[in-house]
Amino acid sequence: MRGEDYFTVAPESEDYTTDGYETTAIFLISTPQYIFIGIIFNLFTKFRMPLYKNYLLMIIVLIQLSITYWIILVPAKFMRDNLEIQHLDSTFKWFLCLITISNGIACFLFELSIYLLYQHFK
C-alpha cells in the first residue's frame, strides 16, 4: 500500500494520531471480521439457539454488515470525518471487501473442520 501513488506518510509526532491509510485499512478490515467471528462462534455451539431461528439477531447482524460495507464502499463525508477515514481508491475498497469476505469464509471452514473433528472423535 505504501507504493501506491495516493499514499501519504503521516508526520511523525509524539501524540497518537489516528489519521492515515494504515489505520483506515485496519479499521475497515477488522470491523466486519468481528461481526463474522460472532456469527461463526454462534453456529457451532449446542447450548445456543441456532442462528437461523433467532430472527432478531439475524436482523441486527444484517444491519451491522450493511452499515459496515456501506462505510467501506461509499462512506458519506460526515462518516469519513467522524471516523477519521481516509479517502481510498475504489479498487482498494473492493479489495478490502474481498479480504473480509474471504477471511469470513476461511474462519467458517476452520471452525467447521474443528467441529467435525470433535464430532468424529467424541
PDB file of C-alpha atoms in Angstrom:
ATOM      1  CA  MET A   1       0.000   0.000   0.000  1.00  0.00           C
ATOM      2  CA  ARG A   2       2.895   2.358   0.621  1.00  0.00           C
ATOM      3  CA  GLY A   3       3.883   2.025  -3.023  1.00  0.00           C
ATOM      4  CA  GLU A   4       0.600   3.443  -4.306  1.00  0.00           C
ATOM      5  CA  ASP A   5       0.536   7.000  -5.617  1.00  0.00           C
ATOM      6  CA  TYR A   6      -2.241   8.076  -3.240  1.00  0.00           C
ATOM      7  CA  PHE A   7      -0.300   7.079  -0.119  1.00  0.00           C
ATOM      8  CA  THR A   8       0.900   9.894   2.123  1.00  0.00           C
ATOM      9  CA  VAL A   9       3.169   9.350   5.091  1.00  0.00           C
ATOM     10  CA  ALA A  10       1.766  10.626   8.366  1.00  0.00           C
ATOM     11  CA  PRO A  11       4.015  13.220  10.015  1.00  0.00           C
ATOM     12  CA  GLU A  12       5.950  11.899  12.970  1.00  0.00           C
ATOM     13  CA  SER A  13       4.649  13.159  16.282  1.00  0.00           C
ATOM     14  CA  GLU A  14       4.764  12.144  19.895  1.00  0.00           C
ATOM     15  CA  ASP A  15       0.984  12.407  20.039  1.00  0.00           C
ATOM     16  CA  TYR A  16      -1.065   9.452  18.928  1.00  0.00           C
ATOM     17  CA  THR A  17      -2.738  10.135  15.607  1.00  0.00           C
ATOM     18  CA  THR A  18      -5.478   8.087  14.031  1.00  0.00           C
ATOM     19  CA  ASP A  19      -5.448   9.613  10.584  1.00  0.00           C
ATOM     20  CA  GLY A  20      -3.603   7.629   7.978  1.00  0.00           C
ATOM     21  CA  TYR A  21      -4.100   4.947   5.405  1.00  0.00           C
ATOM     22  CA  GLU A  22      -2.796   2.167   7.659  1.00  0.00           C
ATOM     23  CA  THR A  23      -5.289   2.874  10.440  1.00  0.00           C
ATOM     24  CA  THR A  24      -8.086   3.271   7.903  1.00  0.00           C
ATOM     25  CA  ALA A  25      -7.307  -0.123   6.347  1.00  0.00           C
ATOM     26  CA  ILE A  26      -7.021  -1.824   9.744  1.00  0.00           C
ATOM     27  CA  PHE A  27     -10.318  -0.350  10.916  1.00  0.00           C
ATOM     28  CA  LEU A  28     -12.155  -1.245   7.712  1.00  0.00           C
ATOM     29  CA  ILE A  29     -10.848  -4.817   7.744  1.00  0.00           C
ATOM     30  CA  SER A  30     -11.324  -5.531  11.452  1.00  0.00           C
ATOM     31  CA  THR A  31     -14.909  -4.278  11.721  1.00  0.00           C
ATOM     32  CA  PRO A  32     -16.531  -6.952   9.504  1.00  0.00           C
ATOM     33  CA  GLN A  33     -14.177  -9.574  10.934  1.00  0.00           C
ATOM     34  CA  TYR A  34     -15.632  -9.026  14.415  1.00  0.00           C
ATOM     35  CA  ILE A  35     -19.135  -9.495  13.042  1.00  0.00           C
ATOM     36  CA  PHE A  36     -18.188 -12.653  11.114  1.00  0.00           C
ATOM     37  CA  ILE A  37     -16.460 -14.155  14.148  1.00  0.00           C
ATOM     38  CA  GLY A  38     -19.555 -13.512  16.259  1.00  0.00           C
ATOM     39  CA  ILE A  39     -21.678 -15.313  13.682  1.00  0.00           C
ATOM     40  CA  ILE A  40     -19.264 -18.221  13.343  1.00  0.00           C
ATOM     41  CA  PHE A  41     -18.880 -18.764  17.086  1.00  0.00           C
ATOM     42  CA  ASN A  42     -22.664 -18.876  17.357  1.00  0.00           C
ATOM     43  CA  LEU A  43     -23.027 -21.560  14.679  1.00  0.00           C
ATOM     44  CA  PHE A  44     -21.218 -24.481  16.280  1.00  0.00           C
ATOM     45  CA  THR A  45     -22.425 -24.402  19.870  1.00  0.00           C
ATOM     46  CA  LYS A  46     -25.025 -26.829  21.144  1.00  0.00           C
ATOM     47  CA  PHE A  47     -26.259 -24.707  24.020  1.00  0.00           C
ATOM     48  CA  ARG A  48     -27.289 -21.677  21.948  1.00  0.00           C
ATOM     49  CA  MET A  49     -30.326 -21.106  19.772  1.00  0.00           C
ATOM     50  CA  PRO A  50     -29.478 -21.702  16.115  1.00  0.00           C
ATOM     51  CA  LEU A  51     -28.722 -18.530  14.235  1.00  0.00           C
ATOM     52  CA  TYR A  52     -31.428 -19.057  11.640  1.00  0.00           C
ATOM     53  CA  LYS A  53     -34.099 -19.323  14.365  1.00  0.00           C
ATOM     54  CA  ASN A  54     -33.007 -16.154  16.154  1.00  0.00           C
ATOM     55  CA  TYR A  55     -34.683 -13.615  13.870  1.00  0.00           C
ATOM     56  CA  LEU A  56     -33.805 -10.570  15.938  1.00  0.00           C
ATOM     57  CA  LEU A  57     -30.115 -11.467  15.908  1.00  0.00           C
ATOM     58  CA  MET A  58     -30.235 -12.098  12.156  1.00  0.00           C
ATOM     59  CA  ILE A  59     -31.795  -8.678  11.547  1.00  0.00           C
ATOM     60  CA  ILE A  60     -29.200  -6.972  13.739  1.00  0.00           C
ATOM     61  CA  VAL A  61     -26.324  -8.800  12.043  1.00  0.00           C
ATOM     62  CA  LEU A  62     -27.612  -7.912   8.571  1.00  0.00           C
ATOM     63  CA  ILE A  63     -27.973  -4.260   9.593  1.00  0.00           C
ATOM     64  CA  GLN A  64     -24.452  -4.255  11.045  1.00  0.00           C
ATOM     65  CA  LEU A  65     -22.953  -5.824   7.939  1.00  0.00           C
ATOM     66  CA  SER A  66     -24.796  -3.489   5.587  1.00  0.00           C
ATOM     67  CA  ILE A  67     -23.662  -0.412   7.548  1.00  0.00           C
ATOM     68  CA  THR A  68     -20.119  -1.747   7.722  1.00  0.00           C
ATOM     69  CA  TYR A  69     -19.890  -2.375   3.977  1.00  0.00           C
ATOM     70  CA  TRP A  70     -21.551   0.980   3.321  1.00  0.00           C
ATOM     71  CA  ILE A  71     -18.763   2.595   5.347  1.00  0.00           C
ATOM     72  CA  ILE A  72     -16.173   0.654   3.361  1.00  0.00           C
ATOM     73  CA  LEU A  73     -17.580   1.239  -0.117  1.00  0.00           C
ATOM     74  CA  VAL A  74     -19.382   4.593  -0.117  1.00  0.00           C
ATOM     75  CA  PRO A  75     -18.857   6.455   3.142  1.00  0.00           C
ATOM     76  CA  ALA A  76     -20.581   9.780   3.409  1.00  0.00           C
ATOM     77  CA  LYS A  77     -18.461  12.824   4.175  1.00  0.00           C
ATOM     78  CA  PHE A  78     -19.741  13.051   7.745  1.00  0.00           C
ATOM     79  CA  MET A  79     -18.826   9.370   8.298  1.00  0.00           C
ATOM     80  CA  ARG A  80     -15.322   9.880   6.962  1.00  0.00           C
ATOM     81  CA  ASP A  81     -14.914  12.947   9.157  1.00  0.00           C
ATOM     82  CA  ASN A  82     -16.280  11.344  12.317  1.00  0.00           C
ATOM     83  CA  LEU A  83     -14.421   8.053  11.890  1.00  0.00           C
ATOM     84  CA  GLU A  84     -11.294   9.774  10.507  1.00  0.00           C
ATOM     85  CA  ILE A  85     -11.261   7.507   7.469  1.00  0.00           C
ATOM     86  CA  GLN A  86      -9.036   8.417   4.544  1.00  0.00           C
ATOM     87  CA  HIS A  87     -10.415   8.579   1.020  1.00  0.00           C
ATOM     88  CA  LEU A  88      -9.489   5.305  -0.687  1.00  0.00           C
ATOM     89  CA  ASP A  89      -9.386   4.219  -4.305  1.00  0.00           C
ATOM     90  CA  SER A  90     -12.448   2.233  -5.395  1.00  0.00           C
ATOM     91  CA  THR A  91     -10.397  -0.820  -6.404  1.00  0.00           C
ATOM     92  CA  PHE A  92      -8.788  -0.866  -2.974  1.00  0.00           C
ATOM     93  CA  LYS A  93     -12.235  -0.643  -1.345  1.00  0.00           C
ATOM     94  CA  TRP A  94     -13.364  -3.702  -3.292  1.00  0.00           C
ATOM     95  CA  PHE A  95     -10.097  -5.417  -2.356  1.00  0.00           C
ATOM     96  CA  LEU A  96     -10.882  -4.764   1.334  1.00  0.00           C
ATOM     97  CA  CYS A  97     -14.330  -6.292   0.841  1.00  0.00           C
ATOM     98  CA  LEU A  98     -12.777  -9.331  -0.815  1.00  0.00           C
ATOM     99  CA  ILE A  99     -10.306  -9.725   2.057  1.00  0.00           C
ATOM    100  CA  THR A 100     -13.003  -9.560   4.714  1.00  0.00           C
ATOM    101  CA  ILE A 101     -15.376 -11.945   2.946  1.00  0.00           C
ATOM    102  CA  SER A 102     -12.607 -14.464   2.208  1.00  0.00           C
ATOM    103  CA  ASN A 103     -11.456 -14.235   5.820  1.00  0.00           C
ATOM    104  CA  GLY A 104     -15.020 -14.909   6.976  1.00  0.00           C
ATOM    105  CA  ILE A 105     -15.223 -17.957   4.723  1.00  0.00           C
ATOM    106  CA  ALA A 106     -11.826 -19.212   5.913  1.00  0.00           C
ATOM    107  CA  CYS A 107     -12.851 -18.792   9.562  1.00  0.00           C
ATOM    108  CA  PHE A 108     -16.099 -20.636   8.890  1.00  0.00           C
ATOM    109  CA  LEU A 109     -14.278 -23.530   7.224  1.00  0.00           C
ATOM    110  CA  PHE A 110     -11.754 -23.701  10.061  1.00  0.00           C
ATOM    111  CA  GLU A 111     -14.455 -23.778  12.744  1.00  0.00           C
ATOM    112  CA  LEU A 112     -16.413 -26.334  10.726  1.00  0.00           C
ATOM    113  CA  SER A 113     -13.365 -28.600  10.475  1.00  0.00           C
ATOM    114  CA  ILE A 114     -12.724 -28.324  14.232  1.00  0.00           C
ATOM    115  CA  TYR A 115     -16.399 -29.092  14.916  1.00  0.00           C
ATOM    116  CA  LEU A 116     -16.377 -32.102  12.590  1.00  0.00           C
ATOM    117  CA  LEU A 117     -13.160 -33.430  14.135  1.00  0.00           C
ATOM    118  CA  TYR A 118     -14.671 -33.037  17.582  1.00  0.00           C
ATOM    119  CA  GLN A 119     -17.811 -34.894  16.497  1.00  0.00           C
ATOM    120  CA  HIS A 120     -15.726 -37.653  14.904  1.00  0.00           C
ATOM    121  CA  PHE A 121     -13.574 -38.325  17.967  1.00  0.00           C
ATOM    122  CA  LYS A 122     -16.345 -37.864  20.506  1.00  0.00           C
TER     123      LYS A 122
END
